[in-house]
mmCIF file of C-alpha atoms and ligand atoms in Angstrom:
data_model
loop_
_atom_site.group_PDB
_atom_site.id
_atom_site.type_symbol
_atom_site.label_atom_id
_atom_site.label_comp_id
_atom_site.label_asym_id
_atom_site.label_seq_id
_atom_site.Cartn_x
_atom_site.Cartn_y
_atom_site.Cartn_z
ATOM 1 C CA MET A 1 -142.144 81.391 41.437
ATOM 2 C CA THR A 2 -138.966 83.561 40.996
ATOM 3 C CA GLU A 3 -136.470 82.392 39.157
ATOM 4 C CA LYS A 4 -133.684 81.066 41.037
ATOM 5 C CA ILE A 5 -131.175 82.829 43.036
ATOM 6 C CA TYR A 6 -128.482 80.622 43.018
ATOM 7 C CA MET A 7 -125.202 81.072 45.787
ATOM 8 C CA SER A 8 -122.416 82.418 43.858
ATOM 9 C CA ALA A 9 -123.469 83.399 39.886
ATOM 10 C CA PRO A 10 -121.145 83.660 36.694
ATOM 11 C CA ASP A 11 -121.570 87.810 36.938
ATOM 12 C CA VAL A 12 -120.625 88.488 33.038
ATOM 13 C CA GLY A 13 -122.213 90.732 30.801
ATOM 14 C CA GLN A 14 -121.992 93.674 27.722
ATOM 15 C CA LEU A 15 -117.642 94.271 28.637
ATOM 16 C CA GLU A 16 -117.496 90.756 28.717
ATOM 17 C CA GLU A 17 -120.023 89.972 25.522
ATOM 18 C CA VAL A 18 -117.703 92.881 23.338
ATOM 19 C CA ALA A 19 -114.223 91.398 24.839
ATOM 20 C CA VAL A 20 -114.976 87.976 23.518
ATOM 21 C CA ILE A 21 -115.734 88.854 20.053
ATOM 22 C CA ARG A 22 -112.966 91.160 20.169
ATOM 23 C CA ALA A 23 -110.355 88.283 20.421
ATOM 24 C CA MET A 24 -113.373 85.741 17.749
ATOM 25 C CA LYS A 25 -112.040 88.621 15.176
ATOM 26 C CA SER A 26 -108.966 88.979 15.475
ATOM 27 C CA GLY A 27 -108.334 85.146 14.266
ATOM 28 C CA TRP A 28 -106.513 84.150 17.144
ATOM 29 C CA VAL A 29 -109.168 81.634 18.217
ATOM 30 C CA ALA A 30 -105.967 78.590 18.483
ATOM 31 C CA PRO A 31 -105.707 78.124 22.400
ATOM 32 C CA LEU A 32 -102.616 80.894 22.958
ATOM 33 C CA GLY A 33 -102.454 83.889 21.106
ATOM 34 C CA PRO A 34 -102.153 87.888 22.401
ATOM 35 C CA GLU A 35 -104.554 87.719 24.933
ATOM 36 C CA VAL A 36 -103.358 85.049 26.932
ATOM 37 C CA ASP A 37 -100.067 87.332 27.103
ATOM 38 C CA ALA A 38 -102.199 90.243 28.145
ATOM 39 C CA PHE A 39 -103.852 88.061 30.946
ATOM 40 C CA GLU A 40 -101.206 86.596 32.264
ATOM 41 C CA SER A 41 -99.720 90.266 32.613
ATOM 42 C CA GLU A 42 -102.015 92.079 33.956
ATOM 43 C CA VAL A 43 -103.085 89.102 36.704
ATOM 44 C CA SER A 44 -98.877 89.500 37.347
ATOM 45 C CA GLN A 45 -99.044 92.795 37.804
ATOM 46 C CA ARG A 46 -102.178 92.980 39.688
ATOM 47 C CA VAL A 47 -100.795 90.307 42.312
ATOM 48 C CA GLY A 48 -97.502 91.644 42.466
ATOM 49 C CA VAL A 49 -95.205 88.031 40.758
ATOM 50 C CA SER A 50 -92.992 87.901 38.264
ATOM 51 C CA ASN A 51 -94.360 85.082 36.327
ATOM 52 C CA ALA A 52 -97.879 83.439 35.302
ATOM 53 C CA VAL A 53 -99.174 80.580 34.059
ATOM 54 C CA ALA A 54 -102.828 80.850 32.595
ATOM 55 C CA LEU A 55 -104.289 76.974 32.349
ATOM 56 C CA SER A 56 -107.332 75.260 31.097
ATOM 57 C CA SER A 57 -108.239 74.887 34.971
ATOM 58 C CA GLY A 58 -106.772 75.473 38.700
ATOM 59 C CA THR A 59 -106.850 71.911 38.742
ATOM 60 C CA SER A 60 -104.597 72.058 36.189
ATOM 61 C CA ALA A 61 -102.803 74.744 37.700
ATOM 62 C CA LEU A 62 -101.719 72.950 41.129
ATOM 63 C CA HIS A 63 -101.484 69.293 38.951
ATOM 64 C CA LEU A 64 -98.702 70.678 37.299
ATOM 65 C CA GLY A 65 -97.564 73.567 40.036
ATOM 66 C CA LEU A 66 -96.518 69.898 42.086
ATOM 67 C CA LEU A 67 -95.011 68.903 39.761
ATOM 68 C CA ALA A 68 -92.756 71.365 38.944
ATOM 69 C CA LEU A 69 -92.551 71.682 42.905
ATOM 70 C CA GLY A 70 -91.125 68.113 42.448
ATOM 71 C CA VAL A 71 -93.995 66.468 44.136
ATOM 72 C CA LYS A 72 -93.121 62.308 43.510
ATOM 73 C CA PRO A 73 -94.956 58.943 44.346
ATOM 74 C CA GLY A 74 -94.688 57.635 47.783
ATOM 75 C CA ASP A 75 -94.245 60.867 48.246
ATOM 76 C CA VAL A 76 -96.717 62.644 51.366
ATOM 77 C CA VAL A 77 -97.896 66.264 50.161
ATOM 78 C CA VAL A 78 -100.019 67.612 53.311
ATOM 79 C CA THR A 79 -103.169 69.849 52.857
ATOM 80 C CA SER A 80 -105.957 70.794 54.183
ATOM 81 C CA THR A 81 -108.954 68.488 55.025
ATOM 82 C CA MET A 82 -111.752 72.076 54.992
ATOM 83 C CA THR A 83 -111.500 72.325 51.188
ATOM 84 C CA PHE A 84 -112.809 70.449 47.494
ATOM 85 C CA ILE A 85 -111.876 67.789 46.211
ATOM 86 C CA ALA A 86 -110.462 69.098 43.731
ATOM 87 C CA THR A 87 -107.433 69.714 45.224
ATOM 88 C CA ALA A 88 -106.945 67.164 47.181
ATOM 89 C CA ASN A 89 -107.610 65.266 43.611
ATOM 90 C CA ALA A 90 -104.437 66.691 42.027
ATOM 91 C CA ILE A 91 -102.188 66.132 44.841
ATOM 92 C CA LEU A 92 -103.714 61.940 43.610
ATOM 93 C CA TYR A 93 -102.873 62.756 39.764
ATOM 94 C CA THR A 94 -99.032 63.241 41.037
ATOM 95 C CA GLY A 95 -99.118 59.844 42.525
ATOM 96 C CA ALA A 96 -98.520 61.254 45.273
ATOM 97 C CA GLU A 97 -100.829 60.429 48.825
ATOM 98 C CA PRO A 98 -103.204 63.924 50.638
ATOM 99 C CA PHE A 99 -102.347 64.267 53.936
ATOM 100 C CA PHE A 100 -105.115 66.078 55.305
ATOM 101 C CA VAL A 101 -105.227 68.473 58.806
ATOM 102 C CA ASP A 102 -107.777 69.983 60.138
ATOM 103 C CA SER A 103 -108.467 73.979 60.744
ATOM 104 C CA GLU A 104 -108.650 76.591 62.636
ATOM 105 C CA LEU A 105 -112.650 77.305 63.876
ATOM 106 C CA SER A 106 -112.742 81.498 62.971
ATOM 107 C CA THR A 107 -112.214 80.631 59.401
ATOM 108 C CA GLY A 108 -112.002 76.632 59.071
ATOM 109 C CA ASN A 109 -108.104 77.428 57.949
ATOM 110 C CA ILE A 110 -105.327 74.841 57.951
ATOM 111 C CA SER A 111 -104.511 75.312 61.476
ATOM 112 C CA PRO A 112 -100.885 75.968 62.137
ATOM 113 C CA ALA A 113 -99.934 73.851 65.434
ATOM 114 C CA LEU A 114 -102.165 70.895 63.597
ATOM 115 C CA LEU A 115 -99.962 71.889 60.794
ATOM 116 C CA ARG A 116 -96.915 71.707 62.765
ATOM 117 C CA GLU A 117 -97.116 68.717 64.853
ATOM 118 C CA SER A 118 -98.391 66.409 61.629
ATOM 119 C CA ILE A 119 -95.401 67.145 59.743
ATOM 120 C CA GLU A 120 -93.633 65.580 62.815
ATOM 121 C CA LEU A 121 -95.638 62.938 63.039
ATOM 122 C CA LEU A 122 -95.439 62.365 58.757
ATOM 123 C CA LYS A 123 -91.392 62.984 59.476
ATOM 124 C CA SER A 124 -90.815 60.261 62.614
ATOM 125 C CA GLN A 125 -92.487 57.525 60.016
ATOM 126 C CA GLY A 126 -90.008 58.933 57.412
ATOM 127 C CA ARG A 127 -92.250 59.910 54.713
ATOM 128 C CA SER A 128 -91.011 62.296 52.554
ATOM 129 C CA ILE A 129 -93.212 65.411 52.195
ATOM 130 C CA GLY A 130 -93.204 66.656 48.438
ATOM 131 C CA ALA A 131 -95.224 69.618 49.423
ATOM 132 C CA ILE A 132 -97.427 72.097 52.062
ATOM 133 C CA VAL A 133 -100.837 72.854 49.978
ATOM 134 C CA PRO A 134 -102.987 75.146 52.124
ATOM 135 C CA VAL A 135 -105.919 76.765 51.439
ATOM 136 C CA ASP A 136 -107.316 80.383 51.402
ATOM 137 C CA LEU A 137 -111.928 79.073 51.871
ATOM 138 C CA LEU A 138 -114.332 80.841 50.954
ATOM 139 C CA GLY A 139 -111.860 83.762 49.797
ATOM 140 C CA LYS A 140 -109.773 84.611 53.942
ATOM 141 C CA ALA A 141 -106.357 83.030 52.907
ATOM 142 C CA VAL A 142 -104.605 81.172 55.020
ATOM 143 C CA ASN A 143 -101.945 82.316 58.093
ATOM 144 C CA TYR A 144 -99.097 82.354 55.951
ATOM 145 C CA THR A 145 -96.313 83.344 58.132
ATOM 146 C CA GLU A 146 -96.396 81.239 60.920
ATOM 147 C CA ILE A 147 -97.572 77.880 57.895
ATOM 148 C CA THR A 148 -93.979 79.943 55.996
ATOM 149 C CA LYS A 149 -91.579 80.071 59.149
ATOM 150 C CA ILE A 150 -93.062 75.947 59.821
ATOM 151 C CA ALA A 151 -92.136 75.108 55.723
ATOM 152 C CA GLN A 152 -89.329 76.992 56.033
ATOM 153 C CA GLU A 153 -87.662 74.982 59.195
ATOM 154 C CA PHE A 154 -88.262 71.704 57.968
ATOM 155 C CA ASN A 155 -87.285 73.289 54.879
ATOM 156 C CA ILE A 156 -90.593 71.649 52.245
ATOM 157 C CA PRO A 157 -91.913 73.043 49.980
ATOM 158 C CA ILE A 158 -95.320 75.534 49.699
ATOM 159 C CA LEU A 159 -98.124 75.587 46.828
ATOM 160 C CA CYS A 160 -101.022 77.920 48.296
ATOM 161 C CA ASP A 161 -104.635 76.393 46.951
ATOM 162 C CA ALA A 162 -105.832 80.259 45.844
ATOM 163 C CA ALA A 163 -108.553 79.521 43.536
ATOM 164 C CA GLU A 164 -110.817 81.012 45.924
ATOM 165 C CA SER A 165 -108.563 83.988 47.138
ATOM 166 C CA PHE A 166 -108.135 86.094 44.011
ATOM 167 C CA GLY A 167 -107.916 89.800 45.722
ATOM 168 C CA ALA A 168 -107.597 88.494 48.769
ATOM 169 C CA THR A 169 -104.693 89.630 51.579
ATOM 170 C CA HIS A 170 -102.371 88.393 54.688
ATOM 171 C CA ASN A 171 -101.738 91.216 56.236
ATOM 172 C CA GLY A 172 -101.263 93.072 53.271
ATOM 173 C CA LYS A 173 -100.011 91.474 51.007
ATOM 174 C CA PRO A 174 -102.074 89.589 48.259
ATOM 175 C CA ALA A 175 -103.135 85.752 47.387
ATOM 176 C CA GLY A 176 -101.646 83.460 44.901
ATOM 177 C CA SER A 177 -98.369 86.140 45.773
ATOM 178 C CA TRP A 178 -97.196 83.686 48.718
ATOM 179 C CA GLY A 179 -95.534 80.837 48.698
ATOM 180 C CA ASP A 180 -93.187 79.158 46.592
ATOM 181 C CA ALA A 181 -96.526 78.554 43.800
ATOM 182 C CA SER A 182 -99.736 79.732 43.849
ATOM 183 C CA ILE A 183 -102.499 78.960 42.006
ATOM 184 C CA ILE A 184 -105.961 80.820 41.164
ATOM 185 C CA SER A 185 -109.484 79.333 39.561
ATOM 186 C CA PHE A 186 -111.269 81.432 37.086
ATOM 187 C CA ASN A 187 -114.556 78.375 37.108
ATOM 188 C CA GLY A 188 -118.063 79.994 37.052
ATOM 189 C CA ASN A 189 -118.681 80.824 40.451
ATOM 190 C CA LYS A 190 -115.281 82.451 41.254
ATOM 191 C CA ILE A 191 -114.828 86.154 42.228
ATOM 192 C CA MET A 192 -114.033 86.648 39.059
ATOM 193 C CA THR A 193 -114.423 83.577 35.913
ATOM 194 C CA THR A 194 -112.555 83.030 31.965
ATOM 195 C CA SER A 195 -115.932 80.010 32.473
ATOM 196 C CA GLY A 196 -113.418 78.282 32.746
ATOM 197 C CA GLY A 197 -109.353 78.416 33.893
ATOM 198 C CA GLY A 198 -107.103 78.564 36.603
ATOM 199 C CA MET A 199 -103.474 80.237 36.816
ATOM 200 C CA LEU A 200 -99.796 79.729 38.556
ATOM 201 C CA LEU A 201 -98.766 82.258 40.371
ATOM 202 C CA THR A 202 -94.448 82.636 41.733
ATOM 203 C CA ASN A 203 -92.266 84.843 41.991
ATOM 204 C CA ASN A 204 -89.538 81.300 41.094
ATOM 205 C CA GLY A 205 -88.831 81.551 36.895
ATOM 206 C CA SER A 206 -87.360 78.443 36.685
ATOM 207 C CA ILE A 207 -90.674 76.162 38.160
ATOM 208 C CA ALA A 208 -92.731 78.550 35.749
ATOM 209 C CA GLN A 209 -91.092 78.090 33.007
ATOM 210 C CA LYS A 210 -91.182 74.277 33.931
ATOM 211 C CA VAL A 211 -94.852 74.240 33.873
ATOM 212 C CA ARG A 212 -95.365 75.702 30.832
ATOM 213 C CA TYR A 213 -93.389 73.752 28.996
ATOM 214 C CA LEU A 214 -95.795 70.093 31.183
ATOM 215 C CA ALA A 215 -99.196 72.263 30.015
ATOM 216 C CA THR A 216 -97.668 72.699 26.520
ATOM 217 C CA GLN A 217 -97.119 68.360 26.294
ATOM 218 C CA ALA A 218 -93.319 69.205 27.120
ATOM 219 C CA ARG A 219 -92.856 69.987 23.681
ATOM 220 C CA GLN A 220 -88.396 69.913 22.711
ATOM 221 C CA PRO A 221 -87.413 73.539 20.978
ATOM 222 C CA VAL A 222 -86.556 72.183 18.380
ATOM 223 C CA ILE A 223 -88.875 72.444 14.731
ATOM 224 C CA HIS A 224 -90.693 68.864 14.719
ATOM 225 C CA TYR A 225 -92.126 67.518 18.192
ATOM 226 C CA GLU A 226 -90.425 66.208 20.125
ATOM 227 C CA HIS A 227 -90.990 64.781 23.702
ATOM 228 C CA THR A 228 -88.794 63.176 26.477
ATOM 229 C CA ASP A 229 -91.396 63.700 28.941
ATOM 230 C CA VAL A 230 -94.460 62.828 29.858
ATOM 231 C CA GLY A 231 -96.952 66.129 28.957
ATOM 232 C CA TYR A 232 -100.641 68.001 29.378
ATOM 233 C CA ASN A 233 -102.310 70.272 26.775
ATOM 234 C CA TYR A 234 -103.344 71.600 30.380
ATOM 235 C CA ARG A 235 -103.694 75.994 28.359
ATOM 236 C CA LEU A 236 -105.844 78.311 28.481
ATOM 237 C CA SER A 237 -107.831 79.600 24.685
ATOM 238 C CA ASN A 238 -106.893 82.807 24.090
ATOM 239 C CA VAL A 239 -111.321 83.703 23.079
ATOM 240 C CA LEU A 240 -110.708 82.479 26.954
ATOM 241 C CA ALA A 241 -108.163 85.079 28.659
ATOM 242 C CA ALA A 242 -110.166 87.963 26.237
ATOM 243 C CA LEU A 243 -112.607 86.988 28.609
ATOM 244 C CA GLY A 244 -110.316 87.366 31.581
ATOM 245 C CA ARG A 245 -110.318 90.386 30.035
ATOM 246 C CA ALA A 246 -112.683 92.219 31.023
ATOM 247 C CA GLN A 247 -113.678 90.515 33.994
ATOM 248 C CA LEU A 248 -110.473 91.806 36.032
ATOM 249 C CA SER A 249 -111.346 94.963 35.158
ATOM 250 C CA ARG A 250 -114.444 94.637 37.232
ATOM 251 C CA LEU A 251 -112.105 92.944 40.516
ATOM 252 C CA ASP A 252 -112.753 95.294 42.425
ATOM 253 C CA ASP A 253 -115.426 96.888 42.222
ATOM 254 C CA MET A 254 -117.248 92.262 42.108
ATOM 255 C CA ILE A 255 -115.140 92.897 45.361
ATOM 256 C CA ALA A 256 -116.707 95.385 46.373
ATOM 257 C CA ALA A 257 -120.583 94.257 45.777
ATOM 258 C CA ARG A 258 -120.128 91.081 47.530
ATOM 259 C CA ARG A 259 -118.316 92.823 50.508
ATOM 260 C CA SER A 260 -121.190 95.638 50.776
ATOM 261 C CA LEU A 261 -123.480 91.954 50.151
ATOM 262 C CA ARG A 262 -121.846 90.350 53.561
ATOM 263 C CA SER A 263 -123.069 93.565 55.768
ATOM 264 C CA ARG A 264 -126.486 93.680 55.216
ATOM 265 C CA TYR A 265 -126.193 89.786 55.967
ATOM 266 C CA ARG A 266 -123.964 90.776 59.400
ATOM 267 C CA ASP A 267 -127.100 93.939 59.674
ATOM 268 C CA LEU A 268 -129.660 90.327 60.010
ATOM 269 C CA PHE A 269 -127.877 88.261 61.802
ATOM 270 C CA SER A 270 -126.946 90.731 64.238
ATOM 271 C CA ALA A 271 -129.713 90.571 66.996
ATOM 272 C CA ILE A 272 -129.598 86.751 66.394
ATOM 273 C CA GLU A 273 -127.602 84.636 69.625
ATOM 274 C CA GLY A 274 -126.057 81.479 67.891
ATOM 275 C CA VAL A 275 -125.670 83.172 64.036
ATOM 276 C CA GLU A 276 -122.386 83.954 63.639
ATOM 277 C CA ILE A 277 -121.349 85.018 59.955
ATOM 278 C CA PHE A 278 -117.853 82.984 59.135
ATOM 279 C CA ASP A 279 -115.249 85.996 58.232
ATOM 280 C CA GLY A 280 -112.610 85.771 60.851
ATOM 281 C CA GLY A 281 -113.525 88.320 62.507
ATOM 282 C CA ASP A 282 -111.941 90.938 59.675
ATOM 283 C CA ASP A 283 -113.254 90.964 56.252
ATOM 284 C CA THR A 284 -110.930 93.842 55.585
ATOM 285 C CA GLU A 285 -108.252 91.777 54.393
ATOM 286 C CA ASP A 286 -111.253 89.329 52.507
ATOM 287 C CA ASN A 287 -112.690 88.997 48.817
ATOM 288 C CA CYS A 288 -115.295 88.077 50.406
ATOM 289 C CA TRP A 289 -115.987 85.841 47.818
ATOM 290 C CA LEU A 290 -118.992 83.454 50.190
ATOM 291 C CA THR A 291 -120.940 84.771 52.931
ATOM 292 C CA SER A 292 -121.150 81.710 55.413
ATOM 293 C CA ILE A 293 -122.816 81.680 58.121
ATOM 294 C CA VAL A 294 -122.040 78.896 61.054
ATOM 295 C CA VAL A 295 -125.258 78.341 63.817
ATOM 296 C CA ASP A 296 -125.606 76.776 66.830
ATOM 297 C CA SER A 297 -128.662 75.533 67.560
ATOM 298 C CA ASP A 298 -129.007 75.675 70.871
ATOM 299 C CA HIS A 299 -129.066 78.898 70.466
ATOM 300 C CA THR A 300 -130.942 79.291 67.799
ATOM 301 C CA GLY A 301 -133.289 76.875 68.077
ATOM 302 C CA TRP A 302 -133.563 76.266 64.662
ATOM 303 C CA SER A 303 -131.151 74.261 62.335
ATOM 304 C CA THR A 304 -128.789 74.896 59.444
ATOM 305 C CA SER A 305 -130.291 72.956 57.221
ATOM 306 C CA GLU A 306 -134.301 73.828 58.296
ATOM 307 C CA LEU A 307 -132.562 77.328 57.026
ATOM 308 C CA LEU A 308 -131.958 75.836 53.643
ATOM 309 C CA GLU A 309 -135.220 74.133 53.000
ATOM 310 C CA TYR A 310 -137.107 77.023 53.821
ATOM 311 C CA LEU A 311 -134.656 79.201 51.201
ATOM 312 C CA ALA A 312 -134.786 76.123 48.502
ATOM 313 C CA THR A 313 -138.926 77.025 48.384
ATOM 314 C CA PHE A 314 -137.677 80.580 47.518
ATOM 315 C CA ASN A 315 -135.637 79.141 44.423
ATOM 316 C CA ILE A 316 -133.332 80.463 46.370
ATOM 317 C CA GLU A 317 -129.768 77.837 46.972
ATOM 318 C CA THR A 318 -128.029 77.843 49.074
ATOM 319 C CA ARG A 319 -125.583 75.294 50.586
ATOM 320 C CA PRO A 320 -123.154 73.200 53.440
ATOM 321 C CA LEU A 321 -119.560 74.225 53.777
ATOM 322 C CA TRP A 322 -117.119 71.914 52.687
ATOM 323 C CA LYS A 323 -117.740 68.247 52.964
ATOM 324 C CA PRO A 324 -113.910 67.895 55.563
ATOM 325 C CA MET A 325 -111.917 65.126 52.626
ATOM 326 C CA HIS A 326 -111.025 63.117 55.723
ATOM 327 C CA ARG A 327 -115.324 62.447 55.799
ATOM 328 C CA GLN A 328 -114.503 61.240 51.643
ATOM 329 C CA PRO A 329 -115.921 57.629 51.376
ATOM 330 C CA LEU A 330 -112.393 58.310 48.329
ATOM 331 C CA PHE A 331 -109.895 59.107 51.347
ATOM 332 C CA ILE A 332 -111.150 56.476 54.057
ATOM 333 C CA GLU A 333 -108.314 54.903 54.447
ATOM 334 C CA THR A 334 -106.683 57.899 53.742
ATOM 335 C CA PRO A 335 -103.430 59.141 57.136
ATOM 336 C CA SER A 336 -105.448 62.793 58.328
ATOM 337 C CA LEU A 337 -104.669 64.878 62.300
ATOM 338 C CA THR A 338 -108.201 66.552 62.724
ATOM 339 C CA ASN A 339 -109.499 67.604 65.908
ATOM 340 C CA GLY A 340 -113.812 68.120 64.727
ATOM 341 C CA THR A 341 -112.829 71.499 64.198
ATOM 342 C CA SER A 342 -114.466 71.304 60.014
ATOM 343 C CA GLU A 343 -116.128 68.542 61.393
ATOM 344 C CA TYR A 344 -117.912 70.726 63.233
ATOM 345 C CA LEU A 345 -118.374 73.275 60.531
ATOM 346 C CA PHE A 346 -119.543 71.637 57.749
ATOM 347 C CA GLU A 347 -122.972 69.773 60.228
ATOM 348 C CA ASN A 348 -123.526 74.032 61.582
ATOM 349 C CA GLY A 349 -122.285 76.358 58.709
ATOM 350 C CA LEU A 350 -124.414 77.041 56.096
ATOM 351 C CA THR A 351 -122.901 79.530 53.097
ATOM 352 C CA LEU A 352 -126.080 81.763 51.261
ATOM 353 C CA PRO A 353 -126.166 83.564 48.251
ATOM 354 C CA SER A 354 -123.273 85.913 47.827
ATOM 355 C CA GLY A 355 -122.609 86.189 43.973
ATOM 356 C CA SER A 356 -122.142 89.752 42.516
ATOM 357 C CA ALA A 357 -123.949 89.462 40.208
ATOM 358 C CA MET A 358 -127.380 89.991 41.901
ATOM 359 C CA THR A 359 -130.001 92.205 41.045
ATOM 360 C CA ILE A 360 -131.284 94.525 44.272
ATOM 361 C CA GLU A 361 -134.647 92.933 43.769
ATOM 362 C CA GLN A 362 -132.851 89.654 44.198
ATOM 363 C CA ILE A 363 -131.287 91.220 47.210
ATOM 364 C CA GLU A 364 -134.479 92.050 48.821
ATOM 365 C CA ILE A 365 -135.568 88.477 48.082
ATOM 366 C CA VAL A 366 -133.125 86.950 50.165
ATOM 367 C CA ILE A 367 -133.050 89.328 52.903
ATOM 368 C CA ALA A 368 -136.936 89.757 53.558
ATOM 369 C CA SER A 369 -136.763 85.819 53.260
ATOM 370 C CA ILE A 370 -134.354 84.725 55.327
ATOM 371 C CA GLN A 371 -135.837 87.251 58.077
ATOM 372 C CA GLN A 372 -139.321 85.620 57.823
ATOM 373 C CA PHE A 373 -137.660 82.333 58.307
ATOM 374 C CA LEU A 374 -136.107 83.953 61.906
ATOM 375 C CA ASN A 375 -139.962 85.627 62.583
ATOM 376 C CA LYS A 376 -141.649 81.689 62.419
HETATM 377 C C1 PLP B 1 -112.488 75.881 42.349
HETATM 378 C C2 PLP B 1 -111.251 75.491 43.302
HETATM 379 C C3 PLP B 1 -110.248 74.610 42.752
HETATM 380 C C4 PLP B 1 -110.168 74.485 41.313
HETATM 381 O O1 PLP B 1 -110.715 75.065 40.245
HETATM 382 P P1 PLP B 1 -111.026 74.853 38.749
HETATM 383 O O2 PLP B 1 -110.889 76.433 38.047
HETATM 384 O O3 PLP B 1 -112.481 74.032 39.680
HETATM 385 O O4 PLP B 1 -110.807 73.576 38.021
HETATM 386 C C5 PLP B 1 -109.522 74.220 43.070
HETATM 387 N N1 PLP B 1 -109.379 74.299 45.173
HETATM 388 C C6 PLP B 1 -110.001 75.305 45.432
HETATM 389 C C7 PLP B 1 -110.049 75.917 47.207
HETATM 390 C C8 PLP B 1 -111.388 75.196 44.688
HETATM 391 O O5 PLP B 1 -112.797 75.707 45.742
#
C-alpha cells in the first residue's frame, strides 16, 4: 500500500531546518529570546495590529484572551457550536459557561441572527455575558461586519477564534485583526505551524500587556520572585519561533497551494449533482485551509461515510466536519440556540486531503481515487 495521504500534514523542509538550527546555535534555547520578538513583530505586521503575544498554543491564547477581557466565573460566553473543542475548553478554564449558537448553512460560521437572539435571551435571563467568541471555520472569516455591530450594540467584548483563518480576510481586512483581540494557532495541522504554538493579536496595548504578564507566571516587575495573581507558563519557545518565522515567509505560497487544490476539487465535483464545495460561494478571502464537501445523498445515491471508507482503503485520510459542541457528551447540560444547521453539516460534510505539502503524485492519487468512487 502507498504511503498514507493525510488530511493536512505539516509542510516543513529545508528552510525550517535551517531556522531551528540557527536558533539552537544562538544559545537562545529557553523560552523567549530574539526569535520570539521577531516572530511577534512579523505576524503583527502581516495582520496589521499593533500587538502580538506568542504563546504555547491557540488554546492558551484563548484562555488568556478571555481572562484579559475580564471573563470570570458565573459569566456566560457566547460562541459557535460548530468548532473544535479547544474554543469551549478555554471558556471552561475561566469558570464561565459557554452558550452555543448555530451556524449559517453556506459557511458553518456563527449565524449573526441567532447570535442576536441568543444575547437577547441571555439578557432577559439576567445573565452577565463576558464575551462573544466567533470562530472562523476552516479558514473562512465570520461575518465580522454584522457581529461587530451586534457586540457594540450590547457592549460586549469580542475575542475572535481565528485559529484556522490566518491569511484570510473579511472585506479585505485580515482575520486576526477584528474584535477586541484575536487568536491564531500554529498547531501541526494548521495553515502554518511552529509544531505547537499560538498567538494573541490585538490593537489594545493593555490586553497584550495583561496576556504577556499572565503567560509568564504573573511575575511582578521586581528582582526577586513576587506574585499577586495566578499565572501560567504559556510562552512560546525561541526555537519554535524560529520555525514559525520560516513558515511565515512561505505562508502565501502555502495558501496558493491549498487554493489550487481546492480548484481541482471544484472541477472534479462540478458535474456531480448533490455535491457542493463547502466554501461559502467565494474563496478569494478564504485561506482555503481545508476543503470540504457537503453531500446531499438523496441526489448522489452515496453518503460521505461511504466515500470516507472507500478512500481509507487507499490510505487516504478524510474526516467529517467538527461535531457540534451542543452534541458533545461534555456539554449535554450546556445551553444553546440551535436550528439543525450544524448537525446537518456534521452529518453530510467531509473534509478532503488539503495539505500544502501534498506532492503532485499524491494529488493525482486522491483525484483518481475519488473519480473511481464516483464511477462505481
Ligand atoms: C486548532 C484550533 C484551536 C486550538 O489551537 P491549538 O494551537 O491546537 O491549541 C482553537 N480553535 C479552533 C477553531 C481550532 O481549530
